[in-house]
PDB file of C-alpha atoms in Angstrom:
ATOM      1  CA  MET A  91      17.425  19.791  -0.947  1.00 71.00           C
ATOM      2  CA  ARG A  92      15.605  18.225  -3.891  1.00 77.00           C
ATOM      3  CA  VAL A  93      17.679  15.044  -3.623  1.00 80.00           C
ATOM      4  CA  VAL A  94      16.879  14.757   0.080  1.00 86.00           C
ATOM      5  CA  VAL A  95      13.134  15.043  -0.576  1.00 85.00           C
ATOM      6  CA  ASP A  96      13.359  12.408  -3.306  1.00 87.00           C
ATOM      7  CA  GLU A  97      15.242  10.070  -0.961  1.00 91.00           C
ATOM      8  CA  VAL A  98      12.695  10.584   1.817  1.00 92.00           C
ATOM      9  CA  LEU A  99       9.837   9.874  -0.596  1.00 92.00           C
ATOM     10  CA  GLU A 100      11.588   6.725  -1.824  1.00 93.00           C
ATOM     11  CA  ILE A 101      12.163   5.478   1.729  1.00 95.00           C
ATOM     12  CA  ALA A 102       8.547   6.253   2.685  1.00 94.00           C
ATOM     13  CA  ALA A 103       7.302   4.359  -0.374  1.00 95.00           C
ATOM     14  CA  GLN A 104       9.457   1.345   0.487  1.00 96.00           C
ATOM     15  CA  ILE A 105       8.228   1.329   4.088  1.00 96.00           C
ATOM     16  CA  LEU A 106       4.575   1.611   3.057  1.00 96.00           C
ATOM     17  CA  LEU A 107       4.936  -1.177   0.499  1.00 96.00           C
ATOM     18  CA  ARG A 108       6.594  -3.483   3.030  1.00 97.00           C
ATOM     19  CA  CYS A 109       3.896  -2.739   5.597  1.00 97.00           C
ATOM     20  CA  SER A 110       1.259  -3.589   2.981  1.00 97.00           C
ATOM     21  CA  VAL A 111       2.936  -6.885   2.145  1.00 97.00           C
ATOM     22  CA  ILE A 112       3.368  -7.817   5.818  1.00 97.00           C
ATOM     23  CA  GLY A 113      -0.269  -6.934   6.500  1.00 97.00           C
ATOM     24  CA  PHE A 114      -1.541  -9.080   3.639  1.00 97.00           C
ATOM     25  CA  ILE A 115       0.707 -11.976   4.735  1.00 98.00           C
ATOM     26  CA  MET A 116      -0.733 -11.687   8.244  1.00 97.00           C
ATOM     27  CA  LEU A 117      -4.236 -11.663   6.784  1.00 97.00           C
ATOM     28  CA  PHE A 118      -3.438 -14.756   4.713  1.00 96.00           C
ATOM     29  CA  TYR A 119      -2.143 -16.604   7.802  1.00 96.00           C
ATOM     30  CA  TRP A 120      -5.317 -15.696   9.677  1.00 95.00           C
ATOM     31  CA  TRP A 121      -7.448 -17.034   6.830  1.00 95.00           C
ATOM     32  CA  ALA A 122      -5.311 -20.199   6.494  1.00 95.00           C
ATOM     33  CA  ALA A 123      -5.491 -20.880  10.241  1.00 93.00           C
ATOM     34  CA  LEU A 124      -9.271 -20.757  10.093  1.00 93.00           C
ATOM     35  CA  GLN A 125      -9.403 -22.944   6.976  1.00 93.00           C
ATOM     36  CA  VAL A 126      -6.965 -25.596   8.197  1.00 94.00           C
ATOM     37  CA  GLY A 127      -7.631 -25.624  11.926  1.00 91.00           C
ATOM     38  CA  GLY A 128     -10.945 -23.847  12.311  1.00 88.00           C
ATOM     39  CA  ASP A 129     -12.364 -26.374  14.766  1.00 86.00           C
ATOM     40  CA  PHE A 130      -9.255 -26.229  16.950  1.00 90.00           C
ATOM     41  CA  VAL A 131      -9.221 -22.423  16.912  1.00 89.00           C
ATOM     42  CA  TYR A 132     -12.928 -22.396  17.783  1.00 89.00           C
ATOM     43  CA  LYS A 133     -12.368 -24.797  20.707  1.00 89.00           C
ATOM     44  CA  VAL A 134      -9.592 -22.623  22.104  1.00 88.00           C
ATOM     45  CA  HIS A 135     -11.667 -19.464  21.878  1.00 86.00           C
ATOM     46  CA  SER A 136     -14.893 -21.062  23.095  1.00 86.00           C
ATOM     47  CA  SER A 137     -13.093 -22.199  26.237  1.00 87.00           C
ATOM     48  CA  VAL A 138     -12.231 -18.555  26.923  1.00 86.00           C
ATOM     49  CA  ALA A 139     -15.697 -17.260  25.961  1.00 84.00           C
ATOM     50  CA  PRO A 140     -18.081 -20.217  26.367  1.00 83.00           C
ATOM     51  CA  SER A 141     -21.191 -18.262  25.355  1.00 88.00           C
ATOM     52  CA  ILE A 142     -19.972 -17.776  21.775  1.00 87.00           C
ATOM     53  CA  GLY A 143     -21.473 -20.036  19.134  1.00 89.00           C
ATOM     54  CA  ARG A 144     -19.718 -21.275  16.018  1.00 88.00           C
ATOM     55  CA  GLU A 145     -21.746 -18.987  13.769  1.00 92.00           C
ATOM     56  CA  HIS A 146     -20.870 -15.919  15.837  1.00 92.00           C
ATOM     57  CA  PHE A 147     -17.237 -16.999  15.906  1.00 90.00           C
ATOM     58  CA  ASP A 148     -17.160 -17.191  12.108  1.00 91.00           C
ATOM     59  CA  ILE A 149     -18.901 -13.816  11.736  1.00 94.00           C
ATOM     60  CA  ILE A 150     -16.478 -12.157  14.156  1.00 93.00           C
ATOM     61  CA  ASN A 151     -13.481 -13.534  12.272  1.00 93.00           C
ATOM     62  CA  TYR A 152     -14.926 -12.572   8.893  1.00 95.00           C
ATOM     63  CA  ALA A 153     -15.636  -9.026  10.099  1.00 96.00           C
ATOM     64  CA  GLY A 154     -12.163  -8.835  11.628  1.00 96.00           C
ATOM     65  CA  MET A 155     -10.541  -9.856   8.357  1.00 96.00           C
ATOM     66  CA  ILE A 156     -12.551  -7.215   6.505  1.00 97.00           C
ATOM     67  CA  LEU A 157     -11.477  -4.580   9.032  1.00 98.00           C
ATOM     68  CA  VAL A 158      -7.805  -5.575   8.797  1.00 97.00           C
ATOM     69  CA  LYS A 159      -7.918  -5.540   4.990  1.00 97.00           C
ATOM     70  CA  LEU A 160      -9.548  -2.105   5.017  1.00 98.00           C
ATOM     71  CA  CYS A 161      -6.898  -0.787   7.412  1.00 96.00           C
ATOM     72  CA  ILE A 162      -4.088  -2.181   5.252  1.00 97.00           C
ATOM     73  CA  LEU A 163      -5.563  -0.515   2.185  1.00 96.00           C
ATOM     74  CA  LEU A 164      -6.240   2.845   3.839  1.00 97.00           C
ATOM     75  CA  LEU A 165      -3.116   3.107   5.984  1.00 96.00           C
ATOM     76  CA  PHE A 166      -0.460   1.521   3.766  1.00 96.00           C
ATOM     77  CA  LEU A 167      -1.400   0.706   0.174  1.00 95.00           C
ATOM     78  CA  PHE A 168      -3.238   3.916  -0.793  1.00 96.00           C
ATOM     79  CA  PRO A 169      -0.536   6.149   0.772  1.00 96.00           C
ATOM     80  CA  TYR A 170       2.089   4.077  -1.074  1.00 96.00           C
ATOM     81  CA  LEU A 171       0.312   4.742  -4.368  1.00 95.00           C
ATOM     82  CA  ALA A 172       0.009   8.448  -3.529  1.00 95.00           C
ATOM     83  CA  VAL A 173       3.728   8.726  -2.739  1.00 94.00           C
ATOM     84  CA  ARG A 174       4.577   6.960  -6.005  1.00 94.00           C
ATOM     85  CA  MET A 175       2.347   9.383  -7.924  1.00 93.00           C
ATOM     86  CA  VAL A 176       4.111  12.343  -6.290  1.00 91.00           C
ATOM     87  CA  MET A 177       7.498  10.839  -7.148  1.00 90.00           C
ATOM     88  CA  ARG A 178       6.461  10.323 -10.774  1.00 90.00           C
ATOM     89  CA  LYS A 179       5.185  13.905 -11.010  1.00 90.00           C
ATOM     90  CA  ARG A 180       8.409  15.280  -9.509  1.00 86.00           C
ATOM     91  CA  LYS A 181      10.475  13.205 -11.914  1.00 84.00           C
ATOM     92  CA  ALA A 182       8.438  14.350 -14.934  1.00 82.00           C
ATOM     93  CA  ARG A 183       8.751  17.967 -13.825  1.00 80.00           C
ATOM     94  CA  ASP A 184      12.543  17.602 -13.592  1.00 76.00           C
ATOM     95  CA  PHE A 185      12.789  16.552 -17.235  1.00 70.00           C
ATOM     96  CA  GLN A 186      10.623  19.340 -18.704  1.00 65.00           C
ATOM     97  CA  PRO A 187      12.332  22.531 -19.866  1.00 61.00           C
ATOM     98  CA  VAL A 188      11.571  25.602 -17.789  1.00 58.00           C
ATOM     99  CA  ASP A 189      10.394  27.727 -20.754  1.00 60.00           C
ATOM    100  CA  GLY A 190       8.274  24.990 -22.275  1.00 58.00           C
ATOM    101  CA  PRO A 191       8.814  23.095 -25.514  1.00 59.00           C
ATOM    102  CA  CYS A 192      11.217  24.589 -28.013  1.00 60.00           C
ATOM    103  CA  LYS A 193       9.715  25.771 -31.330  1.00 61.00           C
ATOM    104  CA  PRO A 194      11.708  25.404 -34.566  1.00 60.00           C
ATOM    105  CA  GLU A 195      11.754  29.181 -35.105  1.00 62.00           C
ATOM    106  CA  ASP A 196      13.281  29.676 -31.645  1.00 58.00           C
ATOM    107  CA  ARG A 197      16.391  27.720 -32.595  1.00 58.00           C
ATOM    108  CA  SER A 198      19.542  29.360 -33.796  1.00 58.00           C
ATOM    109  CA  PRO A 199      20.336  29.194 -37.535  1.00 59.00           C
ATOM    110  CA  VAL A 200      23.111  26.686 -36.809  1.00 60.00           C
ATOM    111  CA  GLU A 201      20.618  24.278 -35.181  1.00 54.00           C
ATOM    112  CA  ASN A 202      18.124  24.665 -38.058  1.00 52.00           C
ATOM    113  CA  GLY A 203      20.728  23.283 -40.426  1.00 52.00           C
TER     114      GLY A 203
END
């Protein structure tokens, strides 16, 4: 049972990390598209919504990028870190003795040398 839980946590961590990376790559492409072809992107969108000005277009994109980054952090990166912390705690608990640290007087005379 313990091995299954560890495997599920590992798979969940891998999925969350990959989603974070994909989200940040998407965000980078969005930013790069606006930097490289901002005028072209504005022309395409202003033909669909002619009442939008360039300043509003830039503000909408900036706010959208902030929202996407916040969603990536809250939905993928922070849960990834939380799962990793749980995995580390479970691993540390596995290596600790059940009765606590062994004192020298608790050892047998053979172990005391």
